[in-house]
Short mmCIF file of C-alpha atoms (C1' of nucleotides) in Angstrom, two decimals:
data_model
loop_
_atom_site.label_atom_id
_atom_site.label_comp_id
_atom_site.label_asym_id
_atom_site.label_seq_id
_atom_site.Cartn_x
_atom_site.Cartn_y
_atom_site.Cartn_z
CA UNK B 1039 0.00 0.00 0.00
CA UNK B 1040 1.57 3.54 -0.87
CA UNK B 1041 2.05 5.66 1.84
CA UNK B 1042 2.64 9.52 1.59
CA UNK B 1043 4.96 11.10 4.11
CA UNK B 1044 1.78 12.84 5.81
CA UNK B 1045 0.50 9.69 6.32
CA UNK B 1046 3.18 8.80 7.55
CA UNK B 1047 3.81 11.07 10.28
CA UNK B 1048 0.49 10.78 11.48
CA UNK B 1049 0.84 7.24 12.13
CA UNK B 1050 3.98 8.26 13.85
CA UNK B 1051 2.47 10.41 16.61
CA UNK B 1052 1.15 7.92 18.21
CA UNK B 1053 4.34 5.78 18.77
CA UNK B 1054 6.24 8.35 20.39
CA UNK B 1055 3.78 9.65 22.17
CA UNK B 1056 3.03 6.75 23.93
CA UNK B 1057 7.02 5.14 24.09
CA UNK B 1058 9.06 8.51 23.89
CA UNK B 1059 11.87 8.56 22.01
CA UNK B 1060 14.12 6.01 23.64
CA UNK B 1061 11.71 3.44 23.79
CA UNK B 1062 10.26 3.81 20.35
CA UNK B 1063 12.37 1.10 18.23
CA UNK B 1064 11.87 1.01 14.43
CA UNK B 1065 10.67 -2.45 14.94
CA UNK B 1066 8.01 -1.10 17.22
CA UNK B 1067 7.05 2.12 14.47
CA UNK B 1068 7.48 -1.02 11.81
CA UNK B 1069 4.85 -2.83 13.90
CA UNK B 1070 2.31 0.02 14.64
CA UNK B 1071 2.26 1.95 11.73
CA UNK B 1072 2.60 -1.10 9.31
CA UNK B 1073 5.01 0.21 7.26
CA UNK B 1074 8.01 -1.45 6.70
CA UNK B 1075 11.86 -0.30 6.92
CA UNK B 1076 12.25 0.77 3.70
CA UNK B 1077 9.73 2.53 3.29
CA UNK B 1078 10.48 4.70 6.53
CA UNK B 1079 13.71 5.45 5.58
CA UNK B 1080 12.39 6.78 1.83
CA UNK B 1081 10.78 9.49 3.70
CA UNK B 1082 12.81 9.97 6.68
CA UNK B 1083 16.39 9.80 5.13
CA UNK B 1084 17.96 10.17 8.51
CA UNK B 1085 16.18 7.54 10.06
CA UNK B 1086 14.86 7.61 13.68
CA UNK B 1087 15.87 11.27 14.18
CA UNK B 1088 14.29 12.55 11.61
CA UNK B 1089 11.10 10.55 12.01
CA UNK B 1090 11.04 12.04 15.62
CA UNK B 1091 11.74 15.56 14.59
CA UNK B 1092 9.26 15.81 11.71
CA UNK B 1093 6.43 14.09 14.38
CA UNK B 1094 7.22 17.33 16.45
CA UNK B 1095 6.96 19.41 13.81
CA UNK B 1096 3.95 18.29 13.09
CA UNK B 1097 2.14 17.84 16.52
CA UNK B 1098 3.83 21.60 16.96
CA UNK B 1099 1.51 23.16 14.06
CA UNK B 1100 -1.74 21.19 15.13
CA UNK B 1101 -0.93 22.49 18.66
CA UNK B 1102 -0.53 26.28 16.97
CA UNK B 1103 -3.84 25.95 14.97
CA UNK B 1104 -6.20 24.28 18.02
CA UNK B 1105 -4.58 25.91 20.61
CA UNK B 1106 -2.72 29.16 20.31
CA UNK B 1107 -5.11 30.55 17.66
CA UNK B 1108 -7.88 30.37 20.19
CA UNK B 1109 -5.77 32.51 22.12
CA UNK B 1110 -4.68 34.86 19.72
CA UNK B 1111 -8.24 35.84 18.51
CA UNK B 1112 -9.54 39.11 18.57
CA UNK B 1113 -12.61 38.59 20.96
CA UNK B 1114 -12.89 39.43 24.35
CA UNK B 1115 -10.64 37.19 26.98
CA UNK B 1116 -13.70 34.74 28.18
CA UNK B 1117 -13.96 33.12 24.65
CA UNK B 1118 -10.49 33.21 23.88
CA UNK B 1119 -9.81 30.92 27.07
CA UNK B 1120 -12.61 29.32 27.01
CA UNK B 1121 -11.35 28.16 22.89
CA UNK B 1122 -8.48 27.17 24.29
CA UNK B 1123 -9.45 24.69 26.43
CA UNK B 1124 -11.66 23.27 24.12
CA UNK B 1125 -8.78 22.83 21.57
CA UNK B 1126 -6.99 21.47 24.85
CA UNK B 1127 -9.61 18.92 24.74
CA UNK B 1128 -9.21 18.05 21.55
CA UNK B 1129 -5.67 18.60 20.49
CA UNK B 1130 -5.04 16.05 24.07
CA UNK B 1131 -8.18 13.70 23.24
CA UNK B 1132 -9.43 14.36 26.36
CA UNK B 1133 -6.48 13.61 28.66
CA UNK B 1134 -6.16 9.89 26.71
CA UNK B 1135 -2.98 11.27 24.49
CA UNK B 1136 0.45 12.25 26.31
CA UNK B 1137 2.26 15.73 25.56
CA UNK B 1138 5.10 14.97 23.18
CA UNK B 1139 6.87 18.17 24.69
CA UNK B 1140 6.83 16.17 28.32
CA UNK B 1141 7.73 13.04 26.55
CA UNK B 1142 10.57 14.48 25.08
CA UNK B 1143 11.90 16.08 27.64
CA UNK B 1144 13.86 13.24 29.38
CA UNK B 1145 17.23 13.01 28.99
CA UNK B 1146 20.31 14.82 29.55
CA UNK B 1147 22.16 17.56 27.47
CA UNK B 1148 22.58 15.56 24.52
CA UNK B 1149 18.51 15.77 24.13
CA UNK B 1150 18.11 17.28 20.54
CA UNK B 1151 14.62 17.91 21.37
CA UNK B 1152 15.26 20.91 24.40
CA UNK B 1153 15.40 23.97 22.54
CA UNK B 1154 12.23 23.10 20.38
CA UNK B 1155 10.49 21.84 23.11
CA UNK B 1156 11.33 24.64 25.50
CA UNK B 1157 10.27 27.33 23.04
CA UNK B 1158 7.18 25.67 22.95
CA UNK B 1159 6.52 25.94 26.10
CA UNK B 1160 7.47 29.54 26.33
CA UNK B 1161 5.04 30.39 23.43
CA UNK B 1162 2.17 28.59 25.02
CA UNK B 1163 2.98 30.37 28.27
CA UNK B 1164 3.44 33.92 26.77
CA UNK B 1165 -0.03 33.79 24.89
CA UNK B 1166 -1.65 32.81 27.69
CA UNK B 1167 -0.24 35.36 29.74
CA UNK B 1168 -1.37 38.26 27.04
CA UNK B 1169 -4.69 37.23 27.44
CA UNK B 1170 -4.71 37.19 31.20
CA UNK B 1171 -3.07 40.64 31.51
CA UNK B 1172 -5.27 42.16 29.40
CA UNK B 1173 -8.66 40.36 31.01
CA UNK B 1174 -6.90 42.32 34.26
CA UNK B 1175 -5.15 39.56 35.99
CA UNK B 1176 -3.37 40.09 39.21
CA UNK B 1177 -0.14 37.99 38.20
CA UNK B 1178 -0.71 37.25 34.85
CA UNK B 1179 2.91 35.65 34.37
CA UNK B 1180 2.53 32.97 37.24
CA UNK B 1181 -1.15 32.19 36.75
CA UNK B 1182 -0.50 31.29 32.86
CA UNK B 1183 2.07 28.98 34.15
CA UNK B 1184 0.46 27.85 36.81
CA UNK B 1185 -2.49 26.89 33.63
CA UNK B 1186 0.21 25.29 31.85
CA UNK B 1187 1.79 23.12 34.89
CA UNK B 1188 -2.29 21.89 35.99
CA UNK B 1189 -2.43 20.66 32.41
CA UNK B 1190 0.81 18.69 31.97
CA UNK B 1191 0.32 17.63 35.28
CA UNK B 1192 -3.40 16.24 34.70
CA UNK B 1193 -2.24 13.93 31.30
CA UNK B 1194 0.35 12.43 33.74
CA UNK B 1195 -2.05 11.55 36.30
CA UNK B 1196 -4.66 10.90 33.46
CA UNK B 1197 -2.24 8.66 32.46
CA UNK B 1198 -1.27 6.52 35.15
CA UNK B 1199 -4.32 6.31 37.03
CA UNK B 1200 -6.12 5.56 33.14
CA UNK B 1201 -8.67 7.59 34.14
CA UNK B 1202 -9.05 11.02 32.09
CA UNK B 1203 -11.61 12.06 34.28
CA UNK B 1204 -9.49 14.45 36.60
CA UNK B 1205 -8.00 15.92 33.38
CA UNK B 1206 -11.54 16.96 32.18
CA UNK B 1207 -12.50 17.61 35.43
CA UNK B 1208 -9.98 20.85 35.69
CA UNK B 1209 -10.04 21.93 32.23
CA UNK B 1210 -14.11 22.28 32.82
CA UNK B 1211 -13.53 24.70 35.58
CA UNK B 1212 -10.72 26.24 33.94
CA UNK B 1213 -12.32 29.62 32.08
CA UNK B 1214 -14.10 30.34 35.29
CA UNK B 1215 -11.37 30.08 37.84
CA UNK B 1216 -9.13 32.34 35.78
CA UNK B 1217 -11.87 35.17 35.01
CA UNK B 1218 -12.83 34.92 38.58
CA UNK B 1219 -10.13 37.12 39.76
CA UNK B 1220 -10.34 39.81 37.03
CA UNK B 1221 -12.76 41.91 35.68
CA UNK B 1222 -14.71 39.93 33.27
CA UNK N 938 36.58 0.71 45.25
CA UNK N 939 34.03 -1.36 47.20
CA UNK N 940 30.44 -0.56 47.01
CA UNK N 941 27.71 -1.82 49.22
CA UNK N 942 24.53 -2.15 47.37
CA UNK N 943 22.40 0.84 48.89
CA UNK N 944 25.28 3.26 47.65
CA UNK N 945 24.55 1.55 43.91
CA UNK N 946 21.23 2.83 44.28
CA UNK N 947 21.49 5.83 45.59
CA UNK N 948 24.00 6.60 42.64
CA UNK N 949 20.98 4.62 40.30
CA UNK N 950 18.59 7.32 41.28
CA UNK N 951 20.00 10.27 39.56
CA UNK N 952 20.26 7.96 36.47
CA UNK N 953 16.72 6.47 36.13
CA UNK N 954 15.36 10.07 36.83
CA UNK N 955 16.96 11.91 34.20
CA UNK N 956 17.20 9.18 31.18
CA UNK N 957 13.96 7.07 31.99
CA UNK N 958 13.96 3.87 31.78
CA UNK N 959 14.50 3.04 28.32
CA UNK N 960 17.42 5.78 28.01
CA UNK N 961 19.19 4.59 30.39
CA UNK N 962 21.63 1.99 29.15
CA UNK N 963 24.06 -0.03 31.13
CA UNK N 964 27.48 1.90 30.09
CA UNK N 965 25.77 5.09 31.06
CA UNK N 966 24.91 3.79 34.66
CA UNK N 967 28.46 2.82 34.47
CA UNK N 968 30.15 6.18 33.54
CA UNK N 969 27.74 7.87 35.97
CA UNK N 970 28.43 5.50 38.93
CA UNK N 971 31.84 4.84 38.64
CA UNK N 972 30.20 0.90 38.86
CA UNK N 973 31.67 -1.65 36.54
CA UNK N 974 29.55 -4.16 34.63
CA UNK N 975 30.29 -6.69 37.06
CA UNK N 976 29.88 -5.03 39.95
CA UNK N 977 26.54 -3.91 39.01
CA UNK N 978 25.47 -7.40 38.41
CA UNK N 979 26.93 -8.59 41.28
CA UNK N 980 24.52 -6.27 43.40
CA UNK N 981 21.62 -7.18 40.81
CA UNK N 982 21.91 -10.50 39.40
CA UNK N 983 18.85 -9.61 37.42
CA UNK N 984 19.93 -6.95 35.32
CA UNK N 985 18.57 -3.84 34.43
CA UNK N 986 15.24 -4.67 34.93
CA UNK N 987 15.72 -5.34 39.03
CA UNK N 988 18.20 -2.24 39.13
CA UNK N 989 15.03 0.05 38.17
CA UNK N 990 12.96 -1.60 40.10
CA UNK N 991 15.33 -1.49 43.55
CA UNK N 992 15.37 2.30 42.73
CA UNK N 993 11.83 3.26 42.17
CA UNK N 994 11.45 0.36 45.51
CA UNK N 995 13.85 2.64 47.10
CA UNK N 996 13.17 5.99 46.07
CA UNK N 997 9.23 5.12 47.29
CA UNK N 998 10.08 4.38 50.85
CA UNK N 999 11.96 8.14 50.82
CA UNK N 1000 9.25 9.23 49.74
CA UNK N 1001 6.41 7.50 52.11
CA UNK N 1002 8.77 8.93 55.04
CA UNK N 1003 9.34 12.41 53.47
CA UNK N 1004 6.37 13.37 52.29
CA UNK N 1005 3.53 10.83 53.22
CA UNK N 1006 4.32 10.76 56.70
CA UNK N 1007 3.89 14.19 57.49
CA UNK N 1008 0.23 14.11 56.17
CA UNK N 1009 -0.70 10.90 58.27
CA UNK N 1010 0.78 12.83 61.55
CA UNK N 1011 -1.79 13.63 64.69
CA UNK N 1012 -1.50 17.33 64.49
CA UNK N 1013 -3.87 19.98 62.87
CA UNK N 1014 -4.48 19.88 59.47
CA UNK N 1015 -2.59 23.18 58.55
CA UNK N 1016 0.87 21.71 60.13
CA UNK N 1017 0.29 18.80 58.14
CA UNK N 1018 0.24 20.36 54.68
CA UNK N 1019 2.53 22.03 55.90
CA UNK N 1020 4.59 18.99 56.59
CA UNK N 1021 3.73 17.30 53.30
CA UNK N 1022 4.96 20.76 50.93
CA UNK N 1023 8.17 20.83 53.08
CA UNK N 1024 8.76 17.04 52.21
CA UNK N 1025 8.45 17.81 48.61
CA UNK N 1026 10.51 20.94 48.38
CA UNK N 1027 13.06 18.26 49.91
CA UNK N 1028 12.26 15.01 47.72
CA UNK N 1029 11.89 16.85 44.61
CA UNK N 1030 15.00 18.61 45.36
CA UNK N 1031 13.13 22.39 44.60
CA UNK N 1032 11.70 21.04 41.79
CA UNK N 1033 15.28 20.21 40.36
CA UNK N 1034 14.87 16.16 40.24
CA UNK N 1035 12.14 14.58 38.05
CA UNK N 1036 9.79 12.34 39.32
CA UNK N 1037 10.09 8.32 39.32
CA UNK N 1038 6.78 8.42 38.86
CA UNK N 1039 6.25 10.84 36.11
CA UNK N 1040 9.60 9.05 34.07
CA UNK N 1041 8.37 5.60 34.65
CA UNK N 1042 4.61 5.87 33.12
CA UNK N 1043 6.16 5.75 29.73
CA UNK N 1044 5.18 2.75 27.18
CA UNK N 1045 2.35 0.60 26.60
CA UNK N 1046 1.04 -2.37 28.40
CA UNK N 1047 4.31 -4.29 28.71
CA UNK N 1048 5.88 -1.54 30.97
CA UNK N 1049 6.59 -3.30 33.90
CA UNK N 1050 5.76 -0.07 36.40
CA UNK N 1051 2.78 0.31 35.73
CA UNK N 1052 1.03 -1.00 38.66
CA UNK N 1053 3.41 -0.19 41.65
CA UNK N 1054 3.55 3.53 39.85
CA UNK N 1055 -0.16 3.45 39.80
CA UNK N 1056 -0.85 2.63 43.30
CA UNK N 1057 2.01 5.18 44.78
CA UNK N 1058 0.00 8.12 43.45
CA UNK N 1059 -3.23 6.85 44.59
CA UNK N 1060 -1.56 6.59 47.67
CA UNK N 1061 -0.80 9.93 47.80
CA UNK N 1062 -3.62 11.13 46.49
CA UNK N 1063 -5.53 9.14 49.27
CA UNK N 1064 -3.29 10.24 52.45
CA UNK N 1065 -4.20 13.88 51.06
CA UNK N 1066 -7.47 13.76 50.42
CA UNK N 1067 -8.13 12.23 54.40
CA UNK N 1068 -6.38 15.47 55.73
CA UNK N 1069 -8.48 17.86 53.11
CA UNK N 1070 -11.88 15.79 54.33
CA UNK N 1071 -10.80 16.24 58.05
CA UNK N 1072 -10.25 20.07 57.58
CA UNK N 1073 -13.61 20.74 56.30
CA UNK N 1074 -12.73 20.82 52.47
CA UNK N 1075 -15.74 20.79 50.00
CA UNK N 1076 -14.16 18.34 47.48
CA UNK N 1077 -11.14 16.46 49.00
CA UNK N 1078 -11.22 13.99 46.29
CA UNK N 1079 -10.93 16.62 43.40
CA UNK N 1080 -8.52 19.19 45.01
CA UNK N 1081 -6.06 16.31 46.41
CA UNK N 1082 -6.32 14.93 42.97
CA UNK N 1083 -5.45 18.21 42.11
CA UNK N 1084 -2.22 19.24 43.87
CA UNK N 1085 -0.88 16.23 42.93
CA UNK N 1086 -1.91 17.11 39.37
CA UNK N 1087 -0.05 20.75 39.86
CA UNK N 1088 3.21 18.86 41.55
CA UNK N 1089 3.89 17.18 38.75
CA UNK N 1090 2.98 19.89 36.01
CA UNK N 1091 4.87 21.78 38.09
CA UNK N 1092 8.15 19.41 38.19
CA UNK N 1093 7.83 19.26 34.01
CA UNK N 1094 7.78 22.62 33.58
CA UNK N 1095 10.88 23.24 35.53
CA UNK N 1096 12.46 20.46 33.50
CA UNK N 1097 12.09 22.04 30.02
CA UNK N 1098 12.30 25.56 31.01
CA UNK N 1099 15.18 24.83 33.25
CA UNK N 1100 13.68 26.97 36.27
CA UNK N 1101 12.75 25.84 39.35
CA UNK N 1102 10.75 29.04 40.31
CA UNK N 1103 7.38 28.01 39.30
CA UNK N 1104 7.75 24.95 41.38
CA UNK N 1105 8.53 26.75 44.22
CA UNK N 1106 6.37 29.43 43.93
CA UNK N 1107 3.44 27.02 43.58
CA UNK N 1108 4.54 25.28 46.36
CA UNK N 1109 4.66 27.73 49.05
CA UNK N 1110 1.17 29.49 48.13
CA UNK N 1111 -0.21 25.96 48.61
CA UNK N 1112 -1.28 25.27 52.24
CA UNK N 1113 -3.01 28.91 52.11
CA UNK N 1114 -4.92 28.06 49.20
CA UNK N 1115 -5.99 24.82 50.30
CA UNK N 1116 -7.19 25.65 53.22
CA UNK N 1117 -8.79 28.70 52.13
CA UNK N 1118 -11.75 26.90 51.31
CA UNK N 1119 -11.83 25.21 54.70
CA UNK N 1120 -12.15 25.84 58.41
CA UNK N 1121 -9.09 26.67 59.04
"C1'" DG K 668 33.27 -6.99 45.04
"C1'" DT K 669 35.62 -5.96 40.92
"C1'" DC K 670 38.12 -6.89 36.56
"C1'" DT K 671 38.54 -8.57 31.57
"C1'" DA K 672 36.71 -11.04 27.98
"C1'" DT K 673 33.02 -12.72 25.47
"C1'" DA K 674 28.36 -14.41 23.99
"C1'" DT K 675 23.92 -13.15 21.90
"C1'" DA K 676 20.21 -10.31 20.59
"C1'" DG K 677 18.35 -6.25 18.85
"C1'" DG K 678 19.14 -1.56 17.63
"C1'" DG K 679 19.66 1.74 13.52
"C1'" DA K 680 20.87 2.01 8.91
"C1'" DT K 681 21.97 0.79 3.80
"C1'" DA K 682 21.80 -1.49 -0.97
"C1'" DG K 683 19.62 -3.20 -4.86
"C1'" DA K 684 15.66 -5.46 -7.05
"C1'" DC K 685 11.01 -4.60 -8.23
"C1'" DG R 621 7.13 3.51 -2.58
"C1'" DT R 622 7.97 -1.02 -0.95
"C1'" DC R 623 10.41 -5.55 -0.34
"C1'" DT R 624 14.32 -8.56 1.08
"C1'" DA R 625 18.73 -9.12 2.56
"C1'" DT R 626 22.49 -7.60 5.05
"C1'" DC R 627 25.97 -4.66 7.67
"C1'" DC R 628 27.66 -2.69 11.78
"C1'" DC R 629 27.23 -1.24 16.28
"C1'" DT R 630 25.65 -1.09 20.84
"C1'" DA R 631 22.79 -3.18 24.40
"C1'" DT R 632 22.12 -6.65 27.83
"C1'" DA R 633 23.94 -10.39 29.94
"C1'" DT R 634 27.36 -14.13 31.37
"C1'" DA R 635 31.80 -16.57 32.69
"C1'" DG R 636 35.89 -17.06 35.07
"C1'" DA R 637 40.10 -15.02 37.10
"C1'" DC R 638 41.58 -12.22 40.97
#
DNA sequence: GTCTATATAGGGATAGAC
DNA sequence: GTCTATCCCTATATAGAC
């Protein structure tokens, strides 16, 4: 069956999400995505790295389109949070998918993935914060990243208890508990 | 240089938590332990496999008497919490060291950690919730569920942005907050 | 308890036919 | 774009001397 490189990566997400980069063996992304070796390496010439990097880049633009653009809108703060968490829900289906940014960020300095992943972060963090300073926010800067810890913190515990109710749990309240302390 | 088998794992610990599982190979626990091969497997005959599991075994009682034992203590509820954040700031090492837990959940159904992973944090989440319930909270199930939730958000965030500040700030607004909402 | 040497499997990666 | 076959390297693990 022919295979485009889209295709491809899409099948892709869901191997590293779930075993990280370490633990994801070409056997493994062989296995899961039913694609065989060679035709891996025809679209990812650099093999496992590549695979890995493209997968972020990828997950990276959904992210941007279902989450930040919420965010970025030009409506008043209440919808543009409360858009957010419902691309949260999705873009996270529901608390059942892990963050690729937490899953690659193991490892020591030789981790190719820190600088990408860290900007990430920041970018997540930084719109967030816009929108809280401007809906009048006491400490806009700590309560984005407080938003932004609950949420990586709820698909862990989503994810070991396999339950996602706790993860839908706080993004429900989310929008409320934020506006509560600011003018809207 | 002879080496009794609790030193090997309390030089495994740093490994495990910064590599994972799966990255962490056997010459790397070697050139961070200063352990040869044979050595290692003299301590565990088993390999890999029991050296992870003698260090998560390990690194679990710390944390029952760091941080669980605090909460199960006969004093008021406040002191307690109290307790329990100054036993993470300590475990956690200010939000500098990852968490067994959190590094551990990785993989699919064959990941041998599951279960004992799964029941610490319900453990926790348990010993918490008991102290919330005896103070008066609303929802002791949800908010324990909660911190927990923030704790480790709060430990990945610090890992990819390589700042421990958001831990600790989170930390020390926590036993106000919590108890906000209470009788205390 | 530690060393050196070695066995065996599986990892990532490549080549050439189709 | 995919298949089969194969290479090399590293990973885990073992054996026996000290």
């Amino acid at each position: 069956m022919q295979t485009s490189r889209d295709e491809a990566i899409r099948k892709l997400i869901k191997v590293f999400r779930t075993y990280g980069y370490e633990g994801t063996t070409l056997s493994l992304i062989s296995k899961m995505t039913g694609l065989g070796r060679a035709s891996l390496y025809h679209h990812f010439p650099k093999g496992k790295q590549e695979m890995a990097q493209a997968t972020l880049m990828h997950v990276h633009q959904q992210f941007c389109e279902i989450v930040l653009k919420p965010l970025q809108q030009e409506t008043n703060p209440r919808d543009r949070l409360q858009g957010m968490c419902e691309g949260l829900n999705q873009f996270y289906d529901r608390g059942r998918a892990a963050c690729l940014i937490a899953v690659f960020s193991l490892g020591g300095e030789e981790n190719m993935f820190r600088e990408p992943v860290k900007k990430a972060l920041q970018e997540w963090i930084a719109s967030l914060e816009n929108v809280l300073r401007e809906a009048g926010c006491d400490l806009p800067r700590e309560r984005s990243r407080e938003v932004v810890m609950q949420i990586q913190g709820g698909l862990m515990v989503a994810r070991v208890l396999d339950d996602t109710t706790p993860f839908e749990q706080m993004l429900a309240r989310f929008p409320e508990r934020l506006l509560e302390e600011t003018n809207f």
